[in-house]
Amino acid sequence: MSRPSAPFSGNLGDVDLRLLRLFATVAEAGGFTAAEAELQVGLSTISKQLKALETRLG
């Protein structure tokens, strides 16, 4: 099981940038299903990563 990530501290790291890019791709694609093919990852992975972004941003 992975460790929970630390809350957002105001400094962007590689993880934060990756998660924000994922969010932008989902938004631009118009949803999870449309972004799935573009990102080449499953819906559950996209969901988990967006949840991680929400957790980091509080």
mmCIF file of C-alpha atoms in Angstrom:
data_model
loop_
_atom_site.group_PDB
_atom_site.id
_atom_site.type_symbol
_atom_site.label_atom_id
_atom_site.label_comp_id
_atom_site.label_asym_id
_atom_site.label_seq_id
_atom_site.Cartn_x
_atom_site.Cartn_y
_atom_site.Cartn_z
ATOM 1 C CA MET A 1 0.000 0.000 0.000
ATOM 2 C CA SER A 2 1.296 3.475 -0.809
ATOM 3 C CA ARG A 3 1.948 6.148 1.760
ATOM 4 C CA PRO A 4 -0.490 9.034 1.912
ATOM 5 C CA SER A 5 0.984 12.112 0.297
ATOM 6 C CA ALA A 6 1.660 15.242 2.273
ATOM 7 C CA PRO A 7 -0.798 18.140 2.003
ATOM 8 C CA PHE A 8 0.055 20.919 -0.433
ATOM 9 C CA SER A 9 2.672 23.202 1.102
ATOM 10 C CA GLY A 10 2.620 25.957 -1.512
ATOM 11 C CA ASN A 11 5.644 24.578 -3.332
ATOM 12 C CA LEU A 12 5.077 22.561 -6.491
ATOM 13 C CA GLY A 13 7.010 19.355 -6.842
ATOM 14 C CA ASP A 14 7.106 16.747 -9.586
ATOM 15 C CA VAL A 15 4.149 14.878 -8.079
ATOM 16 C CA ASP A 16 2.042 18.038 -7.959
ATOM 17 C CA LEU A 17 2.833 18.911 -11.571
ATOM 18 C CA ARG A 18 2.024 15.380 -12.738
ATOM 19 C CA LEU A 19 -1.318 15.439 -10.930
ATOM 20 C CA LEU A 20 -2.189 18.898 -12.256
ATOM 21 C CA ARG A 21 -1.372 17.770 -15.808
ATOM 22 C CA LEU A 22 -3.663 14.800 -15.309
ATOM 23 C CA PHE A 23 -6.448 17.103 -14.102
ATOM 24 C CA ALA A 24 -5.957 19.413 -17.092
ATOM 25 C CA THR A 25 -6.110 16.475 -19.497
ATOM 26 C CA VAL A 26 -9.347 15.199 -17.958
ATOM 27 C CA ALA A 27 -10.873 18.692 -18.075
ATOM 28 C CA GLU A 28 -9.800 19.297 -21.680
ATOM 29 C CA ALA A 29 -11.039 15.864 -22.773
ATOM 30 C CA GLY A 30 -14.405 16.491 -21.161
ATOM 31 C CA GLY A 31 -14.356 13.655 -18.649
ATOM 32 C CA PHE A 32 -12.673 10.534 -17.360
ATOM 33 C CA THR A 33 -13.738 8.231 -20.187
ATOM 34 C CA ALA A 34 -12.518 10.567 -22.916
ATOM 35 C CA ALA A 35 -9.219 11.111 -21.069
ATOM 36 C CA GLU A 36 -8.677 7.373 -20.568
ATOM 37 C CA ALA A 37 -7.492 6.780 -24.140
ATOM 38 C CA GLU A 38 -5.396 9.938 -24.249
ATOM 39 C CA LEU A 39 -3.640 9.152 -20.963
ATOM 40 C CA GLN A 40 -3.452 5.409 -21.722
ATOM 41 C CA VAL A 41 -4.426 4.502 -18.164
ATOM 42 C CA GLY A 42 -7.560 2.967 -16.686
ATOM 43 C CA LEU A 43 -10.437 4.853 -15.152
ATOM 44 C CA SER A 44 -9.586 3.605 -11.671
ATOM 45 C CA THR A 45 -6.048 4.976 -11.990
ATOM 46 C CA ILE A 46 -7.336 8.357 -13.122
ATOM 47 C CA SER A 47 -9.806 8.394 -10.229
ATOM 48 C CA LYS A 48 -7.149 7.498 -7.658
ATOM 49 C CA GLN A 49 -4.759 10.134 -8.962
ATOM 50 C CA LEU A 50 -7.412 12.858 -8.922
ATOM 51 C CA LYS A 51 -8.303 11.842 -5.375
ATOM 52 C CA ALA A 52 -4.619 12.243 -4.490
ATOM 53 C CA LEU A 53 -4.682 15.731 -6.006
ATOM 54 C CA GLU A 54 -7.791 16.636 -4.001
ATOM 55 C CA THR A 55 -6.121 15.358 -0.830
ATOM 56 C CA ARG A 56 -2.928 17.313 -1.501
ATOM 57 C CA LEU A 57 -4.847 20.527 -2.160
ATOM 58 C CA GLY A 58 -7.035 20.020 0.894
#
